[in-house]
Amino acid sequence: QVQLVESGGGSVQAGGSLRLSCAASGYTYGNSYMAWFRQAPGKGREGVAACDGHGITRYADSVKGPFTISRDNAKNTLYLQMNSLKPEDTAMYYCAAGWVGNSPLSRSNYIHWGQGTQVTVSS
């Protein structure tokens, strides 16, 4: 059974940092992309960052610089380091895997999803 379990969310003040983790089990994703998405209340789910097994990364323009995605292939774990957080970063953050091709920041290109971890940034 495939499982993606996110952790590391929480509440921080603007300018703070959080590190999200996503532990995958039941499937080995090899060198394909894994990604982080987020969904704020009343908005669609948007791609934040993606990383393949070779360390090639993609970022949404809104998070370039403050956010860093990485992965440990041996542990089948994906990370998202988020620095200089802003209130507009408040959202549920989801881990995605099982990339089927095309844009790695498009939600339609992933078949496995975690349950999400909440990130709340106060001003």
Coordinates of N, CA, C and O in Angstrom, one line a residue:
Q1 N 0.8 -1.2 0.0 CA 0.0 0.0 0.0 C 0.9 1.2 0.0 O 1.7 1.4 0.8
V2 N 0.6 2.1 -1.0 CA 1.4 3.4 -1.1 C 1.0 4.3 0.0 O -0.2 4.6 0.2
Q3 N 1.9 4.9 0.7 CA 1.6 5.9 1.7 C 2.6 7.1 1.6 O 3.8 6.8 1.5
L4 N 2.1 8.3 1.6 CA 2.9 9.5 1.7 C 2.5 10.2 3.0 O 1.3 10.6 3.1
V5 N 3.4 10.4 3.9 CA 3.1 10.9 5.2 C 3.9 12.2 5.4 O 5.1 12.2 5.5
E6 N 3.2 13.3 5.4 CA 3.8 14.6 5.6 C 3.9 15.0 7.1 O 3.1 14.5 7.9
S7 N 4.9 15.7 7.4 CA 5.1 16.2 8.8 C 5.9 17.5 8.8 O 6.4 17.9 7.7
G8 N 5.9 18.3 9.9 CA 6.7 19.5 10.0 C 5.9 20.8 9.9 O 6.5 21.8 10.0
G9 N 4.6 20.7 9.6 CA 3.8 21.9 9.5 C 3.6 22.5 10.9 O 4.0 21.9 11.9
G10 N 3.1 23.7 10.9 CA 2.8 24.4 12.2 C 2.5 25.8 12.0 O 2.2 26.3 10.9
S11 N 2.5 26.6 13.1 CA 2.2 28.0 13.1 C 3.5 28.8 13.4 O 4.1 28.5 14.4
V12 N 3.8 29.7 12.6 CA 4.9 30.6 12.8 C 4.6 32.0 12.5 O 3.6 32.3 11.8
Q13 N 5.4 32.9 12.9 CA 5.3 34.3 12.6 C 6.0 34.6 11.3 O 6.9 33.9 10.8
A14 N 5.5 35.7 10.6 CA 6.1 36.1 9.4 C 7.7 36.2 9.5 O 8.1 36.8 10.6
G15 N 8.4 35.7 8.6 CA 9.8 35.8 8.6 C 10.4 34.5 9.2 O 11.7 34.3 9.1
G16 N 9.6 33.6 9.8 CA 10.1 32.4 10.4 C 10.3 31.3 9.3 O 10.2 31.5 8.1
S17 N 10.7 30.2 9.8 CA 11.1 29.0 9.0 C 10.4 27.7 9.4 O 10.1 27.6 10.6
L18 N 10.1 26.9 8.5 CA 9.6 25.5 8.8 C 10.3 24.6 7.8 O 10.6 25.0 6.7
R19 N 10.4 23.3 8.2 CA 10.9 22.3 7.3 C 9.9 21.2 7.3 O 9.6 20.5 8.3
L20 N 9.4 20.9 6.1 CA 8.4 19.9 5.9 C 9.1 18.6 5.4 O 10.1 18.7 4.7
S21 N 8.6 17.5 5.8 CA 9.1 16.2 5.4 C 8.0 15.3 4.9 O 6.8 15.5 5.3
C22 N 8.3 14.5 3.9 CA 7.3 13.6 3.3 C 8.0 12.2 3.2 O 8.9 12.0 2.4
A23 N 7.5 11.3 4.0 CA 8.0 9.9 4.0 C 7.2 9.0 3.2 O 6.0 8.9 3.4
A24 N 7.8 8.4 2.2 CA 7.0 7.5 1.3 C 7.3 6.1 1.6 O 8.4 5.7 1.9
S25 N 6.3 5.3 1.5 CA 6.4 3.8 1.8 C 5.5 3.1 0.8 O 4.5 3.6 0.3
G26 N 5.8 1.8 0.6 CA 5.0 1.0 -0.3 C 5.3 1.1 -1.8 O 4.7 0.4 -2.6
Y27 N 6.2 2.0 -2.1 CA 6.6 2.2 -3.5 C 7.9 3.0 -3.6 O 8.2 3.8 -2.7
T28 N 8.8 2.6 -4.5 CA 10.0 3.3 -4.7 C 10.0 4.1 -6.0 O 9.7 3.6 -7.0
Y29 N 10.2 5.4 -5.8 CA 10.0 6.3 -6.9 C 11.2 6.5 -7.8 O 11.1 7.3 -8.8
G30 N 12.3 5.9 -7.5 CA 13.5 6.0 -8.3 C 13.9 7.4 -8.6 O 14.0 8.2 -7.7
N31 N 14.1 7.8 -9.9 CA 14.5 9.1 -10.3 C 13.4 10.0 -10.7 O 13.7 11.1 -11.2
S32 N 12.2 9.6 -10.6 CA 11.1 10.4 -11.1 C 10.8 11.6 -10.1 O 11.3 11.5 -9.0
Y33 N 10.1 12.6 -10.6 CA 9.9 13.7 -9.8 C 9.0 13.4 -8.6 O 8.0 12.6 -8.7
M34 N 9.2 14.0 -7.5 CA 8.3 14.1 -6.3 C 8.2 15.6 -6.1 O 9.0 16.4 -6.4
A35 N 7.0 16.0 -5.5 CA 6.7 17.5 -5.4 C 6.0 17.8 -4.2 O 5.4 17.0 -3.5
W36 N 6.0 19.1 -4.0 CA 5.1 19.7 -2.9 C 4.1 20.6 -3.6 O 4.5 21.4 -4.5
F37 N 2.9 20.5 -3.2 CA 1.8 21.4 -3.6 C 1.2 22.1 -2.4 O 1.4 21.6 -1.3
R38 N 0.5 23.1 -2.6 CA -0.2 23.8 -1.5 C -1.6 24.2 -1.9 O -1.8 24.5 -3.1
Q39 N -2.5 24.3 -1.0 CA -3.8 24.8 -1.2 C -4.3 25.7 -0.1 O -4.4 25.2 1.0
A40 N -4.5 26.9 -0.4 CA -5.1 27.9 0.5 C -6.6 27.8 0.5 O -7.2 27.4 -0.5
P41 N -7.2 28.2 1.6 CA -8.7 28.2 1.6 C -9.3 29.0 0.4 O -8.9 30.1 0.1
G42 N -10.2 28.3 -0.3 CA -10.9 29.0 -1.4 C -10.1 29.0 -2.7 O -10.5 29.6 -3.6
K43 N -8.9 28.4 -2.7 CA -8.1 28.5 -3.9 C -7.8 27.0 -4.4 O -8.0 26.1 -3.7
G44 N -7.3 27.0 -5.6 CA -6.9 25.7 -6.1 C -5.6 25.2 -5.6 O -4.8 25.9 -5.0
R45 N -5.3 23.9 -5.9 CA -4.0 23.4 -5.4 C -2.9 23.7 -6.4 O -3.0 23.4 -7.6
E46 N -1.9 24.4 -5.9 CA -0.8 24.8 -6.8 C 0.5 24.2 -6.5 O 0.8 23.8 -5.4
G47 N 1.3 24.0 -7.6 CA 2.6 23.4 -7.4 C 3.6 24.4 -6.8 O 3.6 25.5 -7.2
V48 N 4.3 23.9 -5.8 CA 5.3 24.8 -5.1 C 6.7 24.5 -5.6 O 7.5 25.3 -6.0
A49 N 7.1 23.2 -5.5 CA 8.4 22.8 -5.9 C 8.4 21.3 -6.2 O 7.6 20.6 -5.7
A50 N 9.4 20.9 -7.1 CA 9.5 19.5 -7.5 C 11.0 19.2 -7.6 O 11.8 20.0 -7.9
C51 N 11.3 17.9 -7.3 CA 12.7 17.5 -7.3 C 12.7 16.0 -7.9 O 12.0 15.2 -7.5
D52 N 13.6 15.8 -8.9 CA 13.8 14.4 -9.3 C 14.9 13.7 -8.6 O 15.6 14.3 -7.7
G53 N 15.1 12.5 -8.9 CA 16.1 11.7 -8.2 C 17.5 12.1 -8.4 O 18.4 11.7 -7.7
H54 N 17.8 12.9 -9.5 CA 19.1 13.4 -9.8 C 19.4 14.7 -9.1 O 20.4 15.3 -9.2
G55 N 18.3 15.3 -8.4 CA 18.5 16.6 -7.8 C 18.1 17.8 -8.6 O 18.3 18.9 -8.2
I56 N 17.5 17.5 -9.8 CA 17.0 18.6 -10.6 C 15.7 19.1 -10.0 O 14.8 18.3 -9.7
T57 N 15.6 20.4 -9.9 CA 14.5 21.0 -9.1 C 13.8 22.0 -10.0 O 14.3 22.6 -11.0
R58 N 12.5 22.2 -9.7 CA 11.7 23.2 -10.3 C 10.9 23.9 -9.2 O 10.5 23.3 -8.2
Y59 N 10.7 25.2 -9.3 CA 10.0 26.0 -8.3 C 9.0 26.9 -8.9 O 9.2 27.4 -10.0
A60 N 7.9 27.1 -8.2 CA 7.0 28.2 -8.6 C 7.7 29.5 -8.4 O 8.5 29.7 -7.4
D61 N 7.4 30.5 -9.2 CA 8.1 31.8 -9.1 C 7.9 32.4 -7.8 O 8.7 33.1 -7.3
S62 N 6.7 32.2 -7.1 CA 6.4 32.8 -5.9 C 7.3 32.4 -4.7 O 7.3 33.0 -3.7
V63 N 8.0 31.2 -4.9 CA 8.7 30.7 -3.7 C 10.2 30.6 -4.1 O 11.0 30.1 -3.2
K64 N 10.6 31.0 -5.3 CA 12.0 30.9 -5.6 C 12.9 31.8 -4.6 O 12.5 32.9 -4.4
G65 N 13.9 31.2 -4.1 CA 14.8 31.9 -3.2 C 14.5 31.4 -1.7 O 15.4 30.7 -1.2
P66 N 13.4 31.7 -1.2 CA 13.1 31.3 0.2 C 12.9 29.8 0.5 O 13.2 29.4 1.6
F67 N 12.4 29.1 -0.5 CA 12.1 27.7 -0.4 C 13.1 26.8 -1.1 O 13.6 27.2 -2.2
T68 N 13.5 25.7 -0.4 CA 14.4 24.8 -1.0 C 13.9 23.4 -0.9 O 13.6 22.9 0.2
I69 N 13.8 22.7 -2.0 CA 13.3 21.3 -2.0 C 14.5 20.4 -2.1 O 15.5 20.7 -2.8
S70 N 14.4 19.2 -1.4 CA 15.5 18.2 -1.5 C 14.9 16.9 -1.2 O 13.7 16.8 -0.8
R71 N 15.6 15.8 -1.5 CA 15.1 14.5 -1.2 C 16.3 13.6 -0.9 O 17.4 13.8 -1.3
D72 N 16.0 12.6 -0.1 CA 16.9 11.5 0.3 C 16.4 10.2 -0.4 O 15.4 9.7 0.2
N73 N 17.0 9.8 -1.5 CA 16.5 8.7 -2.2 C 16.6 7.4 -1.3 O 15.7 6.5 -1.4
A74 N 17.6 7.3 -0.6 CA 17.8 6.1 0.3 C 16.7 6.0 1.3 O 16.3 4.8 1.6
K75 N 16.2 7.1 1.8 CA 15.1 7.1 2.8 C 13.8 7.2 2.1 O 12.8 7.2 2.9
N76 N 13.7 7.4 0.8 CA 12.5 7.7 0.1 C 11.7 8.8 0.8 O 10.5 8.7 1.0
T77 N 12.4 9.9 1.1 CA 11.9 11.0 1.8 C 12.1 12.3 1.0 O 13.2 12.5 0.5
L78 N 11.1 13.2 1.0 CA 11.2 14.5 0.4 C 11.1 15.5 1.4 O 10.4 15.4 2.4
Y79 N 11.8 16.6 1.2 CA 11.8 17.7 2.2 C 11.5 19.1 1.5 O 11.7 19.2 0.3
L80 N 11.0 20.0 2.3 CA 10.8 21.4 1.8 C 11.3 22.3 2.9 O 10.6 22.4 4.0
Q81 N 12.4 23.0 2.7 CA 12.8 24.0 3.7 C 12.2 25.3 3.3 O 12.4 25.8 2.2
M82 N 11.4 25.9 4.2 CA 10.8 27.2 3.9 C 11.3 28.2 4.8 O 11.1 28.2 6.1
N83 N 11.9 29.2 4.3 CA 12.4 30.4 5.0 C 11.7 31.6 4.7 O 11.0 31.7 3.6
S84 N 11.9 32.7 5.5 CA 11.2 34.0 5.2 C 9.8 33.8 4.9 O 9.3 34.4 3.9
L85 N 9.1 33.1 5.7 CA 7.7 32.8 5.4 C 6.8 34.0 5.5 O 7.1 34.9 6.4
K86 N 5.8 34.1 4.7 CA 4.9 35.2 4.6 C 3.4 34.7 4.9 O 3.2 33.5 4.7
P87 N 2.6 35.6 5.3 CA 1.2 35.2 5.6 C 0.6 34.5 4.3 O -0.3 33.6 4.5
E88 N 0.9 35.0 3.2 CA 0.4 34.4 1.9 C 0.9 32.9 1.7 O 0.4 32.3 0.8
D89 N 1.8 32.5 2.5 CA 2.3 31.1 2.4 C 1.4 30.1 3.2 O 1.5 28.9 3.1
T90 N 0.4 30.7 3.9 CA -0.5 29.9 4.7 C -1.3 29.0 3.8 O -2.0 29.5 2.8
A91 N -1.3 27.7 4.0 CA -2.0 26.8 3.2 C -1.8 25.4 3.8 O -1.0 25.2 4.7
M92 N -2.6 24.4 3.2 CA -2.3 23.0 3.5 C -1.3 22.6 2.4 O -1.4 22.9 1.3
Y93 N -0.2 22.0 2.9 CA 0.9 21.6 2.0 C 0.8 20.0 1.8 O 0.7 19.3 2.8
Y94 N 0.8 19.6 0.5 CA 0.7 18.2 0.2 C 1.9 17.7 -0.5 O 2.5 18.4 -1.4
C95 N 2.3 16.5 -0.2 CA 3.4 15.8 -0.9 C 2.7 15.0 -2.1 O 1.7 14.4 -1.9
A96 N 3.4 15.0 -3.2 CA 2.9 14.3 -4.4 C 4.0 13.4 -5.0 O 5.2 13.9 -5.0
A97 N 3.7 12.3 -5.5 CA 4.6 11.4 -6.1 C 3.9 10.5 -7.1 O 2.7 10.6 -7.3
G98 N 4.7 9.7 -7.8 CA 4.1 8.9 -8.9 C 3.9 9.8 -10.1 O 2.8 9.8 -10.7
W99 N 4.9 10.5 -10.5 CA 4.9 11.4 -11.6 C 4.7 10.6 -12.9 O 5.4 9.7 -13.2
V100 N 3.8 11.1 -13.7 CA 3.5 10.4 -15.0 C 4.0 11.1 -16.2 O 3.8 10.7 -17.3
G101 N 4.7 12.2 -16.0 CA 5.3 12.9 -17.1 C 4.8 14.3 -17.3 O 3.9 14.7 -16.5
N102 N 5.3 15.1 -18.2 CA 5.0 16.5 -18.5 C 5.4 17.3 -17.3 O 6.2 17.0 -16.5
S103 N 4.7 18.5 -17.1 CA 5.1 19.4 -16.1 C 5.1 18.9 -14.7 O 4.1 18.4 -14.2
P104 N 6.3 19.0 -14.0 CA 6.3 18.4 -12.6 C 5.6 19.3 -11.6 O 5.6 18.9 -10.4
L105 N 5.1 20.5 -12.0 CA 4.4 21.3 -11.1 C 2.9 21.4 -11.4 O 2.2 22.3 -10.9
S106 N 2.5 20.4 -12.2 CA 1.0 20.3 -12.5 C 0.4 19.2 -11.7 O 0.9 18.0 -11.8
R107 N -0.6 19.4 -10.9 CA -1.2 18.4 -10.0 C -1.7 17.2 -10.8 O -1.8 16.1 -10.3
S108 N -2.1 17.4 -12.1 CA -2.7 16.3 -12.8 C -1.7 15.3 -13.2 O -2.0 14.2 -13.7
N109 N -0.4 15.5 -13.0 CA 0.7 14.6 -13.4 C 1.2 13.8 -12.3 O 2.3 13.2 -12.4
Y110 N 0.5 13.7 -11.2 CA 0.9 12.9 -10.0 C -0.3 12.0 -9.6 O -1.5 12.4 -9.6
I111 N 0.0 10.7 -9.3 CA -1.0 9.8 -8.9 C -1.1 9.5 -7.4 O -2.1 8.9 -7.0
H112 N 0.0 9.8 -6.7 CA 0.0 9.5 -5.2 C 0.1 10.8 -4.5 O 0.9 11.7 -4.8
W113 N -0.8 10.9 -3.4 CA -0.8 12.1 -2.6 C -0.9 11.8 -1.1 O -1.4 10.8 -0.7
G114 N -0.3 12.7 -0.4 CA -0.4 12.6 1.1 C -1.6 13.3 1.6 O -2.4 13.9 0.8
Q115 N -1.8 13.3 2.9 CA -3.0 13.9 3.5 C -2.8 15.3 3.8 O -3.8 16.1 4.0
G116 N -1.6 15.8 3.7 CA -1.3 17.2 3.9 C -0.9 17.6 5.3 O -1.2 16.9 6.3
T117 N -0.2 18.7 5.4 CA 0.2 19.3 6.7 C 0.0 20.8 6.6 O 0.3 21.4 5.6
Q118 N -0.6 21.3 7.7 CA -1.0 22.7 7.7 C 0.1 23.6 8.0 O 0.8 23.4 9.0
V119 N 0.3 24.7 7.3 CA 1.2 25.7 7.6 C 0.5 27.0 7.7 O -0.3 27.4 6.8
T120 N 0.6 27.7 8.9 CA 0.0 28.9 9.1 C 1.0 30.0 9.5 O 1.8 29.8 10.4
V121 N 1.0 31.1 8.8 CA 2.0 32.2 9.0 C 1.2 33.4 9.4 O 0.4 33.9 8.7
S122 N 1.5 33.9 10.6 CA 0.8 35.1 11.1 C 1.7 36.3 10.9 O 2.9 36.2 11.0
S123 N 1.0 37.5 10.7 CA 1.8 38.7 10.5 C 2.1 39.4 11.8 O 1.6 39.0 12.9

